[in-house]
mmCIF file of C-alpha atoms and ligand atoms in Angstrom:
data_model
loop_
_atom_site.group_PDB
_atom_site.id
_atom_site.type_symbol
_atom_site.label_atom_id
_atom_site.label_comp_id
_atom_site.label_asym_id
_atom_site.label_seq_id
_atom_site.Cartn_x
_atom_site.Cartn_y
_atom_site.Cartn_z
ATOM 1 C CA MET A 11 5.645 -0.808 27.385
ATOM 2 C CA GLY A 12 3.756 -1.099 24.655
ATOM 3 C CA GLU A 13 4.923 0.822 20.912
ATOM 4 C CA ARG A 14 2.864 2.769 18.761
ATOM 5 C CA VAL A 15 3.952 0.284 15.529
ATOM 6 C CA LEU A 16 2.386 1.316 12.491
ATOM 7 C CA ILE A 17 1.200 -2.094 9.708
ATOM 8 C CA ALA A 18 1.572 -1.688 6.499
ATOM 9 C CA LEU A 19 0.148 -4.735 5.120
ATOM 10 C CA GLY A 20 1.170 -6.230 0.968
ATOM 11 C CA GLY A 21 -0.906 -7.234 -0.883
ATOM 12 C CA ASN A 22 0.071 -11.369 -0.174
ATOM 13 C CA ALA A 23 -1.806 -10.699 2.767
ATOM 14 C CA MET A 24 -4.214 -10.254 1.379
ATOM 15 C CA THR A 25 -4.830 -12.854 -1.953
ATOM 16 C CA GLY A 26 -2.643 -14.259 -3.865
ATOM 17 C CA PRO A 27 -0.697 -11.746 -6.430
ATOM 18 C CA ASP A 28 -2.875 -12.419 -9.319
ATOM 19 C CA GLY A 29 -6.055 -11.537 -7.992
ATOM 20 C CA ASN A 30 -7.764 -14.511 -8.907
ATOM 21 C CA ALA A 31 -7.930 -15.348 -5.117
ATOM 22 C CA SER A 32 -11.457 -15.954 -4.427
ATOM 23 C CA PRO A 33 -14.138 -13.941 -1.668
ATOM 24 C CA ASP A 34 -13.273 -16.377 0.717
ATOM 25 C CA ASP A 35 -9.360 -16.362 -0.158
ATOM 26 C CA GLN A 36 -9.577 -13.288 0.599
ATOM 27 C CA ARG A 37 -11.244 -13.653 3.651
ATOM 28 C CA GLN A 38 -8.892 -16.773 4.691
ATOM 29 C CA ALA A 39 -5.931 -13.921 4.300
ATOM 30 C CA VAL A 40 -7.151 -11.825 6.404
ATOM 31 C CA GLU A 41 -7.617 -13.875 8.944
ATOM 32 C CA ARG A 42 -4.649 -15.421 8.760
ATOM 33 C CA ALA A 43 -3.188 -11.354 8.809
ATOM 34 C CA MET A 44 -4.810 -10.728 11.256
ATOM 35 C CA THR A 45 -3.922 -14.051 14.018
ATOM 36 C CA HIS A 46 -0.973 -12.279 13.734
ATOM 37 C CA VAL A 47 -1.554 -8.893 14.566
ATOM 38 C CA ALA A 48 -4.300 -9.790 17.328
ATOM 39 C CA ALA A 49 -0.921 -10.741 19.217
ATOM 40 C CA LEU A 50 0.318 -8.065 18.690
ATOM 41 C CA ILE A 51 -2.097 -5.902 20.078
ATOM 42 C CA SER A 52 -2.716 -8.632 23.145
ATOM 43 C CA ALA A 53 1.037 -9.048 23.688
ATOM 44 C CA GLY A 54 0.201 -4.375 24.431
ATOM 45 C CA HIS A 55 0.690 -2.971 21.322
ATOM 46 C CA GLN A 56 -1.158 0.310 19.902
ATOM 47 C CA VAL A 57 -1.919 -0.595 16.602
ATOM 48 C CA ILE A 58 -2.448 1.384 13.204
ATOM 49 C CA LEU A 59 -3.076 -1.011 10.116
ATOM 50 C CA THR A 60 -2.762 0.498 6.340
ATOM 51 C CA HIS A 61 -2.774 -2.251 4.095
ATOM 52 C CA GLY A 62 -2.500 -2.996 -0.673
ATOM 53 C CA ASN A 63 -5.897 -3.206 -2.528
ATOM 54 C CA GLY A 64 -3.319 -3.157 -6.140
ATOM 55 C CA PRO A 65 -5.380 -7.508 -7.347
ATOM 56 C CA GLN A 66 -8.867 -5.789 -5.892
ATOM 57 C CA VAL A 67 -8.471 -2.088 -7.636
ATOM 58 C CA GLY A 68 -7.720 -4.449 -10.424
ATOM 59 C CA ASN A 69 -10.552 -7.017 -10.628
ATOM 60 C CA LEU A 70 -12.278 -2.800 -9.554
ATOM 61 C CA LEU A 71 -11.656 -2.350 -13.492
ATOM 62 C CA LEU A 72 -12.047 -5.475 -15.288
ATOM 63 C CA LYS A 73 -15.842 -5.266 -13.802
ATOM 64 C CA ASN A 74 -16.297 -1.298 -14.982
ATOM 65 C CA GLN A 75 -14.266 -2.863 -18.279
ATOM 66 C CA LEU A 76 -16.532 -4.977 -18.040
ATOM 67 C CA ALA A 77 -19.593 -3.513 -17.966
ATOM 68 C CA ALA A 78 -18.909 -0.689 -19.273
ATOM 69 C CA ASP A 79 -21.756 -0.852 -21.382
ATOM 70 C CA VAL A 80 -24.458 -1.339 -18.761
ATOM 71 C CA VAL A 81 -22.880 0.572 -15.490
ATOM 72 C CA PRO A 82 -21.350 4.035 -16.262
ATOM 73 C CA PRO A 83 -17.423 3.314 -15.195
ATOM 74 C CA VAL A 84 -17.100 4.898 -11.600
ATOM 75 C CA PRO A 85 -13.691 6.978 -11.619
ATOM 76 C CA LEU A 86 -10.098 5.427 -9.706
ATOM 77 C CA ASP A 87 -10.763 6.882 -6.691
ATOM 78 C CA TRP A 88 -14.419 5.119 -6.379
ATOM 79 C CA CYS A 89 -12.870 2.236 -6.457
ATOM 80 C CA GLY A 90 -9.937 2.519 -3.659
ATOM 81 C CA ALA A 91 -12.840 3.792 -1.514
ATOM 82 C CA GLN A 92 -14.898 1.049 -2.191
ATOM 83 C CA THR A 93 -11.749 -1.173 -1.772
ATOM 84 C CA GLN A 94 -11.201 0.180 1.895
ATOM 85 C CA ALA A 95 -14.487 -0.730 2.400
ATOM 86 C CA THR A 96 -14.761 -4.406 1.699
ATOM 87 C CA ILE A 97 -10.482 -4.993 2.826
ATOM 88 C CA GLY A 98 -12.056 -2.940 6.149
ATOM 89 C CA VAL A 99 -15.352 -4.526 6.657
ATOM 90 C CA LEU A 100 -13.220 -8.690 6.163
ATOM 91 C CA ILE A 101 -10.464 -6.986 9.337
ATOM 92 C CA LEU A 102 -13.438 -5.428 11.191
ATOM 93 C CA ASN A 103 -14.878 -9.054 11.024
ATOM 94 C CA ALA A 104 -11.314 -10.868 11.729
ATOM 95 C CA LEU A 105 -9.699 -8.553 14.644
ATOM 96 C CA GLY A 106 -13.045 -8.388 15.726
ATOM 97 C CA HIS A 107 -13.368 -5.802 19.517
ATOM 98 C CA ARG A 108 -12.478 -1.964 19.216
ATOM 99 C CA THR A 109 -11.262 -1.769 15.882
ATOM 100 C CA ALA A 110 -12.145 1.247 13.710
ATOM 101 C CA VAL A 111 -12.370 1.956 10.373
ATOM 102 C CA VAL A 112 -11.537 5.267 9.195
ATOM 103 C CA VAL A 113 -12.516 5.536 4.939
ATOM 104 C CA THR A 114 -9.512 7.755 4.098
ATOM 105 C CA ARG A 115 -8.341 10.605 1.019
ATOM 106 C CA THR A 116 -4.480 11.203 0.704
ATOM 107 C CA LEU A 117 -3.886 15.012 -0.022
ATOM 108 C CA VAL A 118 -1.465 15.654 -3.964
ATOM 109 C CA ASP A 119 -0.124 18.100 -5.048
ATOM 110 C CA ALA A 120 -2.156 18.437 -8.971
ATOM 111 C CA GLY A 121 0.982 19.684 -9.938
ATOM 112 C CA ASP A 122 2.950 16.861 -8.548
ATOM 113 C CA PRO A 123 5.115 15.553 -12.334
ATOM 114 C CA ALA A 124 3.909 12.128 -11.828
ATOM 115 C CA PHE A 125 0.516 13.573 -13.238
ATOM 116 C CA LEU A 126 3.069 14.021 -16.481
ATOM 117 C CA ASP A 127 3.995 10.583 -16.777
ATOM 118 C CA PRO A 128 1.617 8.109 -15.384
ATOM 119 C CA VAL A 129 4.288 4.658 -14.911
ATOM 120 C CA LYS A 130 2.159 3.007 -12.710
ATOM 121 C CA PRO A 131 0.812 -0.004 -13.407
ATOM 122 C CA ILE A 132 -2.771 -1.585 -12.937
ATOM 123 C CA GLY A 133 -5.629 -4.003 -13.875
ATOM 124 C CA ARG A 134 -4.238 -6.906 -15.859
ATOM 125 C CA TYR A 135 -2.499 -6.978 -19.372
ATOM 126 C CA PHE A 136 -5.040 -7.208 -22.300
ATOM 127 C CA THR A 137 -4.458 -7.492 -26.486
ATOM 128 C CA GLU A 138 -3.936 -4.266 -27.497
ATOM 129 C CA ALA A 139 -6.795 -3.589 -29.336
ATOM 130 C CA GLU A 140 -8.553 -3.733 -26.450
ATOM 131 C CA ALA A 141 -5.640 -1.186 -25.264
ATOM 132 C CA ARG A 142 -6.550 1.668 -28.175
ATOM 133 C CA ARG A 143 -10.206 0.814 -27.255
ATOM 134 C CA PHE A 144 -9.519 2.369 -23.901
ATOM 135 C CA GLU A 145 -7.168 5.180 -24.884
ATOM 136 C CA GLU A 146 -9.517 6.423 -27.215
ATOM 137 C CA LEU A 147 -11.602 6.932 -23.545
ATOM 138 C CA GLY A 148 -8.594 8.934 -22.531
ATOM 139 C CA GLN A 149 -6.043 6.475 -20.493
ATOM 140 C CA THR A 150 -3.074 6.104 -20.552
ATOM 141 C CA TRP A 151 -1.813 1.853 -21.919
ATOM 142 C CA ARG A 152 2.136 0.742 -22.417
ATOM 143 C CA ALA A 153 2.690 -2.011 -23.642
ATOM 144 C CA PHE A 154 5.191 -4.483 -22.237
ATOM 145 C CA PRO A 155 7.289 -6.441 -23.966
ATOM 146 C CA GLY A 156 6.124 -10.105 -24.270
ATOM 147 C CA LYS A 157 2.840 -9.929 -21.707
ATOM 148 C CA GLY A 158 0.568 -6.726 -23.342
ATOM 149 C CA HIS A 159 -0.861 -4.289 -22.248
ATOM 150 C CA ARG A 160 -2.008 -2.823 -18.891
ATOM 151 C CA ARG A 161 -3.185 1.204 -18.023
ATOM 152 C CA VAL A 162 -0.911 2.956 -16.183
ATOM 153 C CA VAL A 163 -1.700 6.141 -14.334
ATOM 154 C CA ALA A 164 0.414 8.851 -12.046
ATOM 155 C CA SER A 165 1.913 7.742 -8.953
ATOM 156 C CA PRO A 166 2.192 10.787 -7.068
ATOM 157 C CA GLU A 167 3.933 11.730 -3.920
ATOM 158 C CA PRO A 168 1.692 11.569 -0.593
ATOM 159 C CA LEU A 169 1.365 14.972 0.859
ATOM 160 C CA GLU A 170 -1.389 14.072 3.779
ATOM 161 C CA ILE A 171 -3.270 12.222 5.439
ATOM 162 C CA LEU A 172 -6.439 14.060 5.837
ATOM 163 C CA ASP A 173 -8.812 11.862 8.395
ATOM 164 C CA ALA A 174 -5.284 11.079 10.163
ATOM 165 C CA PRO A 175 -7.449 13.576 13.034
ATOM 166 C CA ALA A 176 -9.670 11.345 13.203
ATOM 167 C CA ALA A 177 -7.676 7.766 13.342
ATOM 168 C CA LEU A 178 -5.901 9.682 16.048
ATOM 169 C CA ALA A 179 -9.505 10.223 17.581
ATOM 170 C CA LEU A 180 -10.627 6.763 17.928
ATOM 171 C CA MET A 181 -6.320 5.853 18.251
ATOM 172 C CA ASP A 182 -7.324 7.783 21.856
ATOM 173 C CA ALA A 183 -10.483 6.340 22.154
ATOM 174 C CA GLY A 184 -9.243 2.612 22.316
ATOM 175 C CA PHE A 185 -10.241 1.479 19.044
ATOM 176 C CA THR A 186 -7.569 0.153 16.604
ATOM 177 C CA VAL A 187 -7.733 1.472 13.490
ATOM 178 C CA VAL A 188 -7.420 1.150 9.883
ATOM 179 C CA VAL A 189 -6.507 4.029 8.208
ATOM 180 C CA ALA A 190 -5.652 5.149 4.438
ATOM 181 C CA GLY A 191 -5.918 1.496 2.378
ATOM 182 C CA GLY A 192 -4.557 1.547 -0.612
ATOM 183 C CA GLY A 193 -2.187 4.659 0.368
ATOM 184 C CA GLY A 194 -5.897 6.613 1.350
ATOM 185 C CA VAL A 195 -8.207 8.053 -1.433
ATOM 186 C CA PRO A 196 -5.679 10.292 -3.545
ATOM 187 C CA VAL A 197 -7.678 13.974 -3.612
ATOM 188 C CA VAL A 198 -6.446 17.580 -4.659
ATOM 189 C CA ARG A 199 -7.304 20.803 -3.227
ATOM 190 C CA ARG A 200 -9.354 23.407 -6.403
ATOM 191 C CA ALA A 201 -8.471 26.397 -7.560
ATOM 192 C CA ASP A 202 -11.491 26.853 -5.290
ATOM 193 C CA GLY A 203 -10.859 25.024 -2.020
ATOM 194 C CA SER A 204 -12.695 22.237 -2.546
ATOM 195 C CA LEU A 205 -11.021 18.600 -2.657
ATOM 196 C CA GLY A 206 -12.266 16.276 -5.605
ATOM 197 C CA GLY A 207 -10.548 12.799 -6.547
ATOM 198 C CA VAL A 208 -8.036 12.190 -9.280
ATOM 199 C CA GLU A 209 -6.766 9.159 -11.229
ATOM 200 C CA ALA A 210 -4.915 7.654 -9.660
ATOM 201 C CA VAL A 211 -2.831 5.302 -7.272
ATOM 202 C CA VAL A 212 -1.151 5.986 -3.627
ATOM 203 C CA ASP A 213 1.238 4.791 -2.918
ATOM 204 C CA LYS A 214 1.041 2.247 0.436
ATOM 205 C CA ASP A 215 4.593 2.482 1.378
ATOM 206 C CA THR A 216 5.511 5.187 0.724
ATOM 207 C CA ALA A 217 1.810 6.644 2.617
ATOM 208 C CA ALA A 218 2.754 4.862 5.225
ATOM 209 C CA ALA A 219 5.761 6.798 5.645
ATOM 210 C CA VAL A 220 3.602 9.915 6.217
ATOM 211 C CA LEU A 221 0.403 8.092 7.927
ATOM 212 C CA ALA A 222 3.493 6.901 10.760
ATOM 213 C CA ARG A 223 4.598 10.928 11.179
ATOM 214 C CA ALA A 224 0.762 11.112 11.656
ATOM 215 C CA VAL A 225 -0.021 9.244 14.555
ATOM 216 C CA GLN A 226 2.779 9.221 15.243
ATOM 217 C CA ALA A 227 4.307 5.754 15.428
ATOM 218 C CA THR A 228 7.454 5.029 17.067
ATOM 219 C CA VAL A 229 7.474 1.487 14.816
ATOM 220 C CA LEU A 230 6.899 0.749 11.295
ATOM 221 C CA VAL A 231 6.062 -2.938 10.012
ATOM 222 C CA VAL A 232 6.048 -3.264 6.575
ATOM 223 C CA ALA A 233 5.297 -6.813 6.625
ATOM 224 C CA THR A 234 5.384 -8.244 3.112
ATOM 225 C CA ASP A 235 6.784 -12.147 1.831
ATOM 226 C CA VAL A 236 10.382 -11.554 1.946
ATOM 227 C CA PRO A 237 11.562 -11.671 5.236
ATOM 228 C CA SER A 238 14.411 -9.551 4.545
ATOM 229 C CA ALA A 239 15.183 -7.006 1.611
ATOM 230 C CA VAL A 240 17.522 -8.446 -0.118
ATOM 231 C CA ALA A 241 21.070 -7.277 -2.191
ATOM 232 C CA GLY A 242 22.295 -9.204 -5.050
ATOM 233 C CA TYR A 243 19.048 -9.995 -5.442
ATOM 234 C CA GLY A 244 17.383 -12.352 -7.349
ATOM 235 C CA THR A 245 22.198 -13.130 -7.839
ATOM 236 C CA PRO A 246 23.658 -15.523 -6.279
ATOM 237 C CA ASP A 247 25.665 -13.026 -4.012
ATOM 238 C CA ALA A 248 22.027 -12.092 -2.943
ATOM 239 C CA ARG A 249 22.501 -11.553 0.577
ATOM 240 C CA PRO A 250 20.015 -10.486 4.048
ATOM 241 C CA ILE A 251 19.752 -7.427 5.357
ATOM 242 C CA GLY A 252 19.536 -7.410 9.204
ATOM 243 C CA ARG A 253 19.932 -4.091 11.709
ATOM 244 C CA VAL A 254 21.454 -1.306 9.148
ATOM 245 C CA THR A 255 21.809 2.263 9.456
ATOM 246 C CA VAL A 256 20.313 5.146 7.529
ATOM 247 C CA GLY A 257 23.320 6.005 5.555
ATOM 248 C CA GLU A 258 23.824 1.912 4.970
ATOM 249 C CA LEU A 259 20.504 2.053 3.665
ATOM 250 C CA ARG A 260 20.896 4.530 2.120
ATOM 251 C CA ALA A 261 23.437 3.474 -0.500
ATOM 252 C CA PHE A 262 22.065 -0.491 -0.887
ATOM 253 C CA GLN A 263 19.293 1.665 -2.769
ATOM 254 C CA GLU A 264 21.984 3.874 -4.655
ATOM 255 C CA ALA A 265 23.863 1.333 -5.507
ATOM 256 C CA GLY A 266 19.990 -0.178 -7.372
ATOM 257 C CA HIS A 267 19.296 -2.988 -5.403
ATOM 258 C CA PHE A 268 15.905 -1.980 -4.425
ATOM 259 C CA ALA A 269 12.904 -2.952 -7.221
ATOM 260 C CA SER A 270 10.825 0.065 -8.014
ATOM 261 C CA GLY A 271 7.998 -1.055 -7.387
ATOM 262 C CA SER A 272 7.546 -3.398 -5.227
ATOM 263 C CA MET A 273 10.839 -3.627 -2.508
ATOM 264 C CA GLY A 274 11.970 -0.010 -3.105
ATOM 265 C CA PRO A 275 9.094 1.568 -2.192
ATOM 266 C CA LYS A 276 8.994 -0.145 1.151
ATOM 267 C CA VAL A 277 13.081 1.088 1.869
ATOM 268 C CA GLU A 278 12.510 4.423 0.910
ATOM 269 C CA ALA A 279 8.942 5.030 3.683
ATOM 270 C CA ALA A 280 11.652 3.096 6.588
ATOM 271 C CA LEU A 281 14.356 5.803 5.919
ATOM 272 C CA ARG A 282 11.795 8.840 5.909
ATOM 273 C CA PHE A 283 10.746 7.852 8.653
ATOM 274 C CA ALA A 284 13.930 6.700 10.404
ATOM 275 C CA GLU A 285 15.648 9.913 9.041
ATOM 276 C CA ARG A 286 12.723 11.496 11.035
ATOM 277 C CA GLY A 287 13.372 9.547 14.354
ATOM 278 C CA GLY A 288 11.818 5.940 13.975
ATOM 279 C CA ARG A 289 12.540 2.739 13.852
ATOM 280 C CA ALA A 290 11.398 0.990 10.746
ATOM 281 C CA VAL A 291 11.729 -3.050 10.122
ATOM 282 C CA ILE A 292 10.610 -4.669 7.329
ATOM 283 C CA THR A 293 10.072 -8.303 6.859
ATOM 284 C CA SER A 294 7.578 -10.987 6.577
ATOM 285 C CA LEU A 295 4.077 -10.898 7.442
ATOM 286 C CA GLU A 296 4.803 -14.048 10.102
ATOM 287 C CA HIS A 297 7.581 -12.617 11.732
ATOM 288 C CA ILE A 298 4.709 -9.101 13.038
ATOM 289 C CA GLY A 299 5.876 -10.393 16.763
ATOM 290 C CA GLU A 300 9.128 -9.914 16.071
ATOM 291 C CA ALA A 301 10.115 -7.481 14.285
ATOM 292 C CA LEU A 302 9.118 -5.030 17.862
ATOM 293 C CA THR A 303 10.991 -7.265 19.711
ATOM 294 C CA GLY A 304 14.181 -7.894 17.120
ATOM 295 C CA GLY A 305 16.307 -10.289 15.576
ATOM 296 C CA VAL A 306 14.324 -10.500 12.334
ATOM 297 C CA GLY A 307 14.198 -8.409 9.232
ATOM 298 C CA THR A 308 15.752 -5.577 8.212
ATOM 299 C CA VAL A 309 15.516 -2.665 10.466
ATOM 300 C CA VAL A 310 16.756 1.357 10.689
ATOM 301 C CA GLY A 311 16.753 3.116 13.160
ATOM 302 C CA ARG A 312 16.826 3.415 17.401
HETATM 303 P P1 ADP B 5 3.962 -6.085 -1.124
HETATM 304 O O1 ADP B 5 2.545 -6.393 -1.837
HETATM 305 O O2 ADP B 5 3.940 -6.507 0.217
HETATM 306 O O3 ADP B 5 3.174 -4.847 -1.523
HETATM 307 P P2 ADP B 5 5.824 -6.490 -3.364
HETATM 308 O O4 ADP B 5 5.739 -7.304 -4.772
HETATM 309 O O5 ADP B 5 5.772 -5.057 -3.861
HETATM 310 O O6 ADP B 5 4.650 -6.813 -2.452
HETATM 311 O O7 ADP B 5 7.009 -6.831 -3.086
HETATM 312 C C1 ADP B 5 7.664 -7.650 -2.259
HETATM 313 C C2 ADP B 5 8.317 -8.278 -3.627
HETATM 314 O O8 ADP B 5 9.762 -7.398 -3.668
HETATM 315 C C3 ADP B 5 9.403 -9.323 -2.803
HETATM 316 O O9 ADP B 5 8.053 -10.863 -3.491
HETATM 317 C C4 ADP B 5 10.545 -9.498 -4.432
HETATM 318 O O10 ADP B 5 9.812 -10.406 -5.190
HETATM 319 C C5 ADP B 5 10.430 -7.801 -4.489
HETATM 320 N N1 ADP B 5 12.108 -7.792 -4.290
HETATM 321 C C6 ADP B 5 11.944 -6.985 -5.487
HETATM 322 N N2 ADP B 5 13.954 -6.506 -5.303
HETATM 323 C C7 ADP B 5 13.584 -6.639 -3.505
HETATM 324 C C8 ADP B 5 14.790 -7.056 -2.684
HETATM 325 N N3 ADP B 5 16.541 -6.014 -2.943
HETATM 326 N N4 ADP B 5 14.737 -7.587 -1.758
HETATM 327 C C9 ADP B 5 13.425 -8.452 -1.193
HETATM 328 N N5 ADP B 5 12.270 -8.130 -2.512
HETATM 329 C C10 ADP B 5 12.486 -7.977 -3.551
HETATM 330 MG MG1 MG B 6 3.976 -3.705 -2.919
#
């Protein structure tokens, strides 16, 4: 029987890590990624897609900054929405028949402590003088020794994927859906009950765990550029983690095996999903087909 599988695509599925990829390169990367997704759909699985947008948002921010004297810079939530649309169209063209992209908002708490201590670096490195100029405009920048200065923003916890009901309706109608790209456009509920965007980014892996529950996925596949999570990553004792229990993976996590800005959120997303009875797999994009039959990647849950 087919699974209802949520695939969270890493940035490497869309572009190179540095954001320098040309539109053609990005399109080709999406086309490659979609051949793997199409194979799953052909095999009878119901697929829900979500994706990262780090390099794309970085490029939009840079354009904002360079053109600030000519065109008013747009807020970060607008950049997120723009990347959902552009990446979404590439996916539509690559995947074709009966695919829909849902512009998606993710509810976050205005009181989330992340807003008091922004730690998520976004965009490119700048000189100290440039960083000071943006700080005067109210942004927070941090020095990264040996690399330069980079803007940091809040990465609050995703509470709810607000447009998941639209995705569910489309799924019921037989559509493969693309939902909560870039973790979703972060919005908060104001005192008067209205919703508004905020200067923040939501981690796409953390959002994927919330989305997986909302769309009742049976399997969460976190597709990245390594075949599995690794214990002792980058050390001589490195060893890939295969099938594990929630408890075992938590123990690796607590022992500090997963870097906070990269593998950390993937493991946390996998754990949160598995703790509620789902199966989660962390593996590389090329392996997502095998991820459903077993034998590859880091597998946690039933
Ligand atoms: P994505 O674009 O898919 O979100 P990330 O760069 O955020 O990719 O995360 C994947 C990266 O995490 C890998 O390329 C690897 O360099 C890094 N990483 C950090 N710690 C680990 C670990 N313990 N095991 C495997 N990869 C790790
Ligand atoms: Mg990542």
